[in-house]
mmCIF file of C-alpha atoms in Angstrom:
data_model
loop_
_atom_site.group_PDB
_atom_site.id
_atom_site.type_symbol
_atom_site.label_atom_id
_atom_site.label_comp_id
_atom_site.label_asym_id
_atom_site.label_seq_id
_atom_site.Cartn_x
_atom_site.Cartn_y
_atom_site.Cartn_z
ATOM 1 C CA UNK X 1 37.489 -130.833 -25.213
ATOM 2 C CA UNK X 2 39.119 -128.130 -27.304
ATOM 3 C CA UNK X 3 42.814 -128.228 -28.123
ATOM 4 C CA UNK X 4 42.903 -124.564 -27.042
ATOM 5 C CA UNK X 5 42.058 -125.434 -23.446
ATOM 6 C CA UNK X 6 44.588 -128.277 -23.381
ATOM 7 C CA UNK X 7 47.334 -126.053 -24.760
ATOM 8 C CA UNK X 8 46.485 -123.147 -22.462
ATOM 9 C CA UNK X 9 46.511 -125.269 -19.303
ATOM 10 C CA UNK X 10 49.803 -126.843 -20.325
ATOM 11 C CA UNK X 11 51.221 -123.377 -21.064
ATOM 12 C CA UNK X 12 50.203 -122.029 -17.649
ATOM 13 C CA UNK X 13 51.697 -125.047 -15.899
ATOM 14 C CA UNK X 14 54.962 -124.595 -17.790
ATOM 15 C CA UNK X 15 54.980 -120.865 -17.057
ATOM 16 C CA UNK X 16 54.545 -121.558 -13.346
ATOM 17 C CA UNK X 17 57.213 -124.292 -13.457
ATOM 18 C CA UNK X 18 54.906 -126.835 -11.861
ATOM 19 C CA UNK X 19 55.020 -130.547 -12.647
ATOM 20 C CA UNK X 20 51.906 -132.504 -13.505
ATOM 21 C CA UNK X 21 52.230 -134.363 -10.201
ATOM 22 C CA UNK X 22 52.509 -131.156 -8.163
ATOM 23 C CA UNK X 23 49.549 -129.637 -9.985
ATOM 24 C CA UNK X 24 47.496 -132.765 -9.386
ATOM 25 C CA UNK X 25 48.244 -132.651 -5.660
ATOM 26 C CA UNK X 26 47.346 -128.964 -5.467
ATOM 27 C CA UNK X 27 44.087 -129.462 -7.374
ATOM 28 C CA UNK X 28 43.047 -132.623 -5.565
ATOM 29 C CA UNK X 29 43.203 -134.942 -8.567
ATOM 30 C CA UNK X 30 45.623 -137.441 -10.101
ATOM 31 C CA UNK X 31 48.645 -136.942 -12.325
ATOM 32 C CA UNK X 32 47.019 -139.286 -14.840
ATOM 33 C CA UNK X 33 43.948 -137.029 -15.011
ATOM 34 C CA UNK X 34 46.090 -133.909 -15.499
ATOM 35 C CA UNK X 35 48.017 -135.698 -18.242
ATOM 36 C CA UNK X 36 44.796 -136.730 -19.985
ATOM 37 C CA UNK X 37 43.451 -133.160 -19.776
ATOM 38 C CA UNK X 38 46.630 -131.667 -21.243
ATOM 39 C CA UNK X 39 46.683 -134.224 -24.057
ATOM 40 C CA UNK X 40 43.010 -133.671 -24.872
ATOM 41 C CA UNK X 41 42.018 -137.209 -23.944
ATOM 42 C CA UNK X 42 39.831 -136.032 -21.051
ATOM 43 C CA UNK X 43 37.363 -133.157 -20.835
ATOM 44 C CA UNK X 44 37.487 -131.459 -17.407
ATOM 45 C CA UNK X 45 34.331 -130.205 -15.749
ATOM 46 C CA UNK X 46 33.809 -126.582 -14.833
ATOM 47 C CA UNK X 47 34.902 -127.082 -11.221
ATOM 48 C CA UNK X 48 38.064 -128.898 -12.295
ATOM 49 C CA UNK X 49 39.046 -126.081 -14.636
ATOM 50 C CA UNK X 50 38.592 -123.588 -11.797
ATOM 51 C CA UNK X 51 40.598 -125.772 -9.393
ATOM 52 C CA UNK X 52 43.427 -126.179 -11.877
ATOM 53 C CA UNK X 53 43.455 -122.443 -12.625
ATOM 54 C CA UNK X 54 43.459 -121.565 -8.913
ATOM 55 C CA UNK X 55 46.268 -124.018 -8.290
ATOM 56 C CA UNK X 56 48.322 -122.360 -11.037
ATOM 57 C CA UNK X 57 47.467 -118.844 -9.795
ATOM 58 C CA UNK X 58 46.024 -117.965 -13.186
ATOM 59 C CA UNK X 59 44.665 -114.374 -13.210
ATOM 60 C CA UNK X 60 40.874 -114.112 -13.114
ATOM 61 C CA UNK X 61 40.601 -112.742 -16.651
ATOM 62 C CA UNK X 62 42.487 -115.746 -18.015
ATOM 63 C CA UNK X 63 40.483 -118.119 -15.808
ATOM 64 C CA UNK X 64 37.367 -116.919 -17.593
ATOM 65 C CA UNK X 65 39.083 -117.544 -20.917
ATOM 66 C CA UNK X 66 39.933 -121.096 -19.865
ATOM 67 C CA UNK X 67 36.304 -121.705 -18.911
ATOM 68 C CA UNK X 68 35.052 -120.366 -22.237
ATOM 69 C CA UNK X 69 37.580 -122.545 -24.085
ATOM 70 C CA UNK X 70 36.190 -125.521 -22.173
ATOM 71 C CA UNK X 71 32.629 -124.668 -23.198
ATOM 72 C CA UNK X 72 31.520 -123.031 -19.937
ATOM 73 C CA UNK X 73 30.326 -119.564 -18.984
ATOM 74 C CA UNK X 74 32.795 -117.225 -17.254
ATOM 75 C CA UNK X 75 32.804 -117.519 -13.456
ATOM 76 C CA UNK X 76 34.166 -114.077 -12.568
ATOM 77 C CA UNK X 77 32.458 -110.748 -13.169
ATOM 78 C CA UNK X 78 34.289 -107.804 -14.737
ATOM 79 C CA UNK X 79 32.751 -104.645 -13.306
ATOM 80 C CA UNK X 80 33.735 -101.290 -14.838
ATOM 81 C CA UNK X 81 35.786 -99.282 -12.363
ATOM 82 C CA UNK X 82 33.264 -96.428 -12.358
ATOM 83 C CA UNK X 83 30.227 -98.664 -11.834
ATOM 84 C CA UNK X 84 28.132 -98.324 -8.657
ATOM 85 C CA UNK X 85 29.042 -101.853 -7.642
ATOM 86 C CA UNK X 86 32.652 -100.818 -7.043
ATOM 87 C CA UNK X 87 31.754 -97.778 -4.970
ATOM 88 C CA UNK X 88 33.174 -99.278 -1.779
ATOM 89 C CA UNK X 89 36.410 -100.185 -3.565
ATOM 90 C CA UNK X 90 36.808 -96.663 -4.964
ATOM 91 C CA UNK X 91 36.150 -95.132 -1.541
ATOM 92 C CA UNK X 92 38.721 -97.415 0.075
ATOM 93 C CA UNK X 93 41.363 -96.666 -2.542
ATOM 94 C CA UNK X 94 40.787 -92.933 -2.349
ATOM 95 C CA UNK X 95 41.135 -93.080 1.436
ATOM 96 C CA UNK X 96 44.357 -95.086 1.193
ATOM 97 C CA UNK X 97 45.901 -92.680 -1.311
ATOM 98 C CA UNK X 98 44.831 -89.666 0.718
ATOM 99 C CA UNK X 99 46.224 -91.248 3.853
ATOM 100 C CA UNK X 100 49.558 -91.867 2.121
ATOM 101 C CA UNK X 101 50.148 -88.150 1.564
ATOM 102 C CA UNK X 102 52.466 -86.296 1.556
ATOM 103 C CA UNK X 103 54.079 -89.219 -0.223
ATOM 104 C CA UNK X 104 53.132 -89.980 -3.846
ATOM 105 C CA UNK X 105 50.990 -93.010 -4.639
ATOM 106 C CA UNK X 106 49.020 -94.286 -7.608
ATOM 107 C CA UNK X 107 46.596 -97.060 -8.469
ATOM 108 C CA UNK X 108 47.157 -98.693 -11.863
ATOM 109 C CA UNK X 109 45.566 -101.471 -13.887
ATOM 110 C CA UNK X 110 47.249 -104.563 -15.299
ATOM 111 C CA UNK X 111 48.787 -102.532 -18.165
ATOM 112 C CA UNK X 112 50.292 -99.978 -15.799
ATOM 113 C CA UNK X 113 47.716 -97.367 -16.870
ATOM 114 C CA UNK X 114 46.733 -94.843 -14.232
ATOM 115 C CA UNK X 115 43.407 -95.333 -12.490
ATOM 116 C CA UNK X 116 43.835 -93.015 -9.521
ATOM 117 C CA UNK X 117 46.601 -90.808 -8.089
ATOM 118 C CA UNK X 118 46.959 -88.646 -5.027
ATOM 119 C CA UNK X 119 47.903 -85.013 -5.329
ATOM 120 C CA UNK X 120 51.468 -85.687 -4.176
ATOM 121 C CA UNK X 121 52.055 -87.797 -7.282
ATOM 122 C CA UNK X 122 50.459 -85.135 -9.450
ATOM 123 C CA UNK X 123 52.829 -82.568 -7.952
ATOM 124 C CA UNK X 124 55.782 -84.841 -8.708
ATOM 125 C CA UNK X 125 54.789 -85.087 -12.395
ATOM 126 C CA UNK X 126 53.423 -81.565 -12.943
ATOM 127 C CA UNK X 127 56.145 -80.596 -15.424
ATOM 128 C CA UNK X 128 56.059 -83.629 -17.739
ATOM 129 C CA UNK X 129 54.974 -83.241 -21.363
ATOM 130 C CA UNK X 130 51.229 -83.017 -21.960
ATOM 131 C CA UNK X 131 51.242 -85.993 -24.344
ATOM 132 C CA UNK X 132 52.160 -88.255 -21.429
ATOM 133 C CA UNK X 133 49.288 -86.931 -19.322
ATOM 134 C CA UNK X 134 46.619 -87.674 -21.913
ATOM 135 C CA UNK X 135 44.667 -90.817 -21.029
ATOM 136 C CA UNK X 136 45.415 -93.558 -20.757
ATOM 137 C CA UNK X 137 48.379 -92.361 -18.690
ATOM 138 C CA UNK X 138 50.904 -95.192 -18.527
ATOM 139 C CA UNK X 139 53.065 -94.979 -15.403
ATOM 140 C CA UNK X 140 56.141 -96.918 -16.685
ATOM 141 C CA UNK X 141 56.134 -94.702 -19.787
ATOM 142 C CA UNK X 142 55.737 -91.599 -17.625
ATOM 143 C CA UNK X 143 58.822 -92.660 -15.670
ATOM 144 C CA UNK X 144 61.121 -93.589 -18.553
ATOM 145 C CA UNK X 145 60.069 -91.396 -21.491
ATOM 146 C CA UNK X 146 62.391 -88.417 -22.213
ATOM 147 C CA UNK X 147 59.339 -86.167 -21.947
ATOM 148 C CA UNK X 148 58.459 -87.596 -18.548
ATOM 149 C CA UNK X 149 60.485 -87.992 -15.370
ATOM 150 C CA UNK X 150 63.522 -89.543 -17.080
ATOM 151 C CA UNK X 151 65.618 -86.321 -17.320
ATOM 152 C CA UNK X 152 65.217 -85.812 -13.571
ATOM 153 C CA UNK X 153 66.172 -89.360 -12.545
ATOM 154 C CA UNK X 154 69.793 -89.167 -11.426
ATOM 155 C CA UNK X 155 70.316 -92.945 -11.441
ATOM 156 C CA UNK X 156 68.320 -93.404 -14.648
ATOM 157 C CA UNK X 157 70.441 -96.219 -16.083
ATOM 158 C CA UNK X 158 69.937 -98.346 -13.010
ATOM 159 C CA UNK X 159 66.352 -97.374 -12.189
ATOM 160 C CA UNK X 160 65.138 -97.801 -15.767
ATOM 161 C CA UNK X 161 66.223 -101.432 -15.783
ATOM 162 C CA UNK X 162 64.535 -101.934 -12.438
ATOM 163 C CA UNK X 163 61.276 -100.786 -14.076
ATOM 164 C CA UNK X 164 61.791 -102.889 -17.210
ATOM 165 C CA UNK X 165 62.714 -105.988 -15.219
ATOM 166 C CA UNK X 166 59.562 -105.569 -13.120
ATOM 167 C CA UNK X 167 57.475 -105.274 -16.286
ATOM 168 C CA UNK X 168 59.140 -108.375 -17.713
ATOM 169 C CA UNK X 169 58.410 -110.411 -14.584
ATOM 170 C CA UNK X 170 54.819 -109.200 -14.548
ATOM 171 C CA UNK X 171 54.366 -110.078 -18.233
ATOM 172 C CA UNK X 172 55.731 -113.580 -17.619
ATOM 173 C CA UNK X 173 53.449 -114.185 -14.645
ATOM 174 C CA UNK X 174 50.377 -112.256 -15.789
ATOM 175 C CA UNK X 175 50.510 -111.545 -19.529
ATOM 176 C CA UNK X 176 48.444 -108.642 -20.791
ATOM 177 C CA UNK X 177 47.744 -107.161 -24.223
ATOM 178 C CA UNK X 178 50.499 -104.776 -25.221
ATOM 179 C CA UNK X 179 52.904 -105.741 -22.427
ATOM 180 C CA UNK X 180 55.587 -107.046 -24.787
ATOM 181 C CA UNK X 181 55.251 -103.994 -27.034
ATOM 182 C CA UNK X 182 55.575 -101.666 -24.031
ATOM 183 C CA UNK X 183 58.694 -103.482 -22.823
ATOM 184 C CA UNK X 184 60.293 -103.147 -26.278
ATOM 185 C CA UNK X 185 59.294 -99.485 -26.465
ATOM 186 C CA UNK X 186 60.834 -98.635 -23.101
ATOM 187 C CA UNK X 187 63.942 -100.765 -23.615
ATOM 188 C CA UNK X 188 64.740 -98.650 -26.674
ATOM 189 C CA UNK X 189 64.689 -95.518 -24.475
ATOM 190 C CA UNK X 190 67.224 -96.604 -21.853
ATOM 191 C CA UNK X 191 71.020 -97.013 -21.832
ATOM 192 C CA UNK X 192 72.732 -100.419 -21.635
ATOM 193 C CA UNK X 193 72.243 -102.263 -18.382
ATOM 194 C CA UNK X 194 74.843 -101.097 -15.829
ATOM 195 C CA UNK X 195 76.527 -103.182 -13.172
ATOM 196 C CA UNK X 196 74.680 -103.057 -9.817
ATOM 197 C CA UNK X 197 76.157 -100.345 -7.594
ATOM 198 C CA UNK X 198 73.581 -99.812 -4.864
ATOM 199 C CA UNK X 199 73.565 -100.984 -1.286
ATOM 200 C CA UNK X 200 70.607 -101.518 0.996
ATOM 201 C CA UNK X 201 67.282 -103.302 0.882
ATOM 202 C CA UNK X 202 65.831 -101.954 -2.373
ATOM 203 C CA UNK X 203 66.769 -100.174 -5.595
ATOM 204 C CA UNK X 204 66.383 -96.463 -4.807
ATOM 205 C CA UNK X 205 64.913 -93.839 -7.113
ATOM 206 C CA UNK X 206 67.084 -90.705 -7.013
ATOM 207 C CA UNK X 207 64.957 -87.912 -8.433
ATOM 208 C CA UNK X 208 65.582 -84.179 -8.760
ATOM 209 C CA UNK X 209 62.686 -81.902 -7.816
ATOM 210 C CA UNK X 210 62.087 -78.172 -7.281
ATOM 211 C CA UNK X 211 62.144 -78.917 -3.558
ATOM 212 C CA UNK X 212 65.478 -80.751 -3.617
ATOM 213 C CA UNK X 213 66.765 -84.199 -4.442
ATOM 214 C CA UNK X 214 64.451 -87.075 -3.542
ATOM 215 C CA UNK X 215 65.572 -90.566 -2.585
ATOM 216 C CA UNK X 216 62.582 -92.887 -2.860
ATOM 217 C CA UNK X 217 61.785 -96.547 -2.416
ATOM 218 C CA UNK X 218 58.589 -98.120 -3.757
ATOM 219 C CA UNK X 219 56.048 -100.619 -2.496
ATOM 220 C CA UNK X 220 53.400 -102.592 -4.366
ATOM 221 C CA UNK X 221 49.995 -103.611 -2.959
ATOM 222 C CA UNK X 222 47.283 -105.795 -4.522
ATOM 223 C CA UNK X 223 43.839 -107.059 -3.549
ATOM 224 C CA UNK X 224 44.703 -110.580 -2.452
ATOM 225 C CA UNK X 225 41.164 -112.024 -2.338
ATOM 226 C CA UNK X 226 39.464 -110.249 -5.241
ATOM 227 C CA UNK X 227 36.800 -112.202 -7.146
ATOM 228 C CA UNK X 228 36.083 -109.476 -9.702
ATOM 229 C CA UNK X 229 38.383 -109.208 -12.724
ATOM 230 C CA UNK X 230 38.688 -105.424 -12.529
ATOM 231 C CA UNK X 231 39.522 -105.396 -8.820
ATOM 232 C CA UNK X 232 41.989 -108.267 -9.145
ATOM 233 C CA UNK X 233 43.988 -106.312 -11.732
ATOM 234 C CA UNK X 234 44.340 -103.143 -9.658
ATOM 235 C CA UNK X 235 47.551 -102.482 -7.782
ATOM 236 C CA UNK X 236 48.761 -99.584 -5.701
ATOM 237 C CA UNK X 237 52.306 -98.310 -6.164
ATOM 238 C CA UNK X 238 53.503 -96.090 -3.332
ATOM 239 C CA UNK X 239 56.666 -94.011 -3.144
ATOM 240 C CA UNK X 240 58.263 -93.723 0.295
ATOM 241 C CA UNK X 241 61.093 -91.455 1.473
ATOM 242 C CA UNK X 242 64.419 -93.171 2.009
ATOM 243 C CA UNK X 243 65.699 -90.368 4.258
ATOM 244 C CA UNK X 244 64.490 -87.395 6.279
ATOM 245 C CA UNK X 245 65.472 -84.703 3.708
ATOM 246 C CA UNK X 246 63.287 -86.500 1.168
ATOM 247 C CA UNK X 247 60.416 -86.594 3.640
ATOM 248 C CA UNK X 248 60.688 -82.835 4.179
ATOM 249 C CA UNK X 249 60.918 -82.189 0.432
ATOM 250 C CA UNK X 250 57.824 -84.283 -0.258
ATOM 251 C CA UNK X 251 55.867 -82.361 2.336
ATOM 252 C CA UNK X 252 56.785 -79.134 0.570
ATOM 253 C CA UNK X 253 56.006 -80.595 -2.856
ATOM 254 C CA UNK X 254 52.618 -81.876 -1.732
ATOM 255 C CA UNK X 255 51.632 -78.478 -0.397
ATOM 256 C CA UNK X 256 51.940 -77.008 -3.906
ATOM 257 C CA UNK X 257 48.852 -78.972 -5.001
ATOM 258 C CA UNK X 258 45.225 -78.756 -3.875
ATOM 259 C CA UNK X 259 43.075 -81.518 -5.369
ATOM 260 C CA UNK X 260 43.598 -85.264 -6.002
ATOM 261 C CA UNK X 261 43.533 -86.470 -9.583
ATOM 262 C CA UNK X 262 41.330 -89.288 -10.909
ATOM 263 C CA UNK X 263 41.457 -90.618 -14.443
#
């Protein structure tokens, strides 16, 4: 067994804050076997690696890497988003985004890069600098960059840290190439962290627009049972009105656009 696999499994267990005993119970094995695997004294079979990875909620891409480190072929396909095999997924996502109008919504990949957006989101970002709309379009950067939505975010100090904290949690749970660099880049663009001053159920986004001030809350949706790497890394971020004036303003903003945007 390679030391890489031992170290990676131990790292994932530590990241998830799971004891060897708890992992063993979840995976249907013994603590002694988990200990031997992590120390390199035992070589797990393919099924055991998959069971351990599932028990630790390791992302599919990293599960494949664990299998390769253990000397096995990857178990999960990675289908390009534009491939015919994902036609049903694309159709479903397009229908969901269209159905969410007049409220903005996007689909992003694990790096926060735009995959698909409805026309309401395009209307919301129509006046940002061109450099931020050249693929890959990174949504956290689009929000916090001075050439993006940042100048129009009234509660920028608070909202920016909400975005950065979300990125930090995501990077800790599901690390991706460039995530640390992006966090450092965006942290340099925002003011010092303010004291919390909001009330309610969620951190609001207070955004100025040509149709009036918008007060928005966001939701996040993932494919919970995906077995393809590409699909498992997609997530939909939807912006919802926090009050009736925002709902009216979004309806007016959406009507200024005609076609959805796909990247």
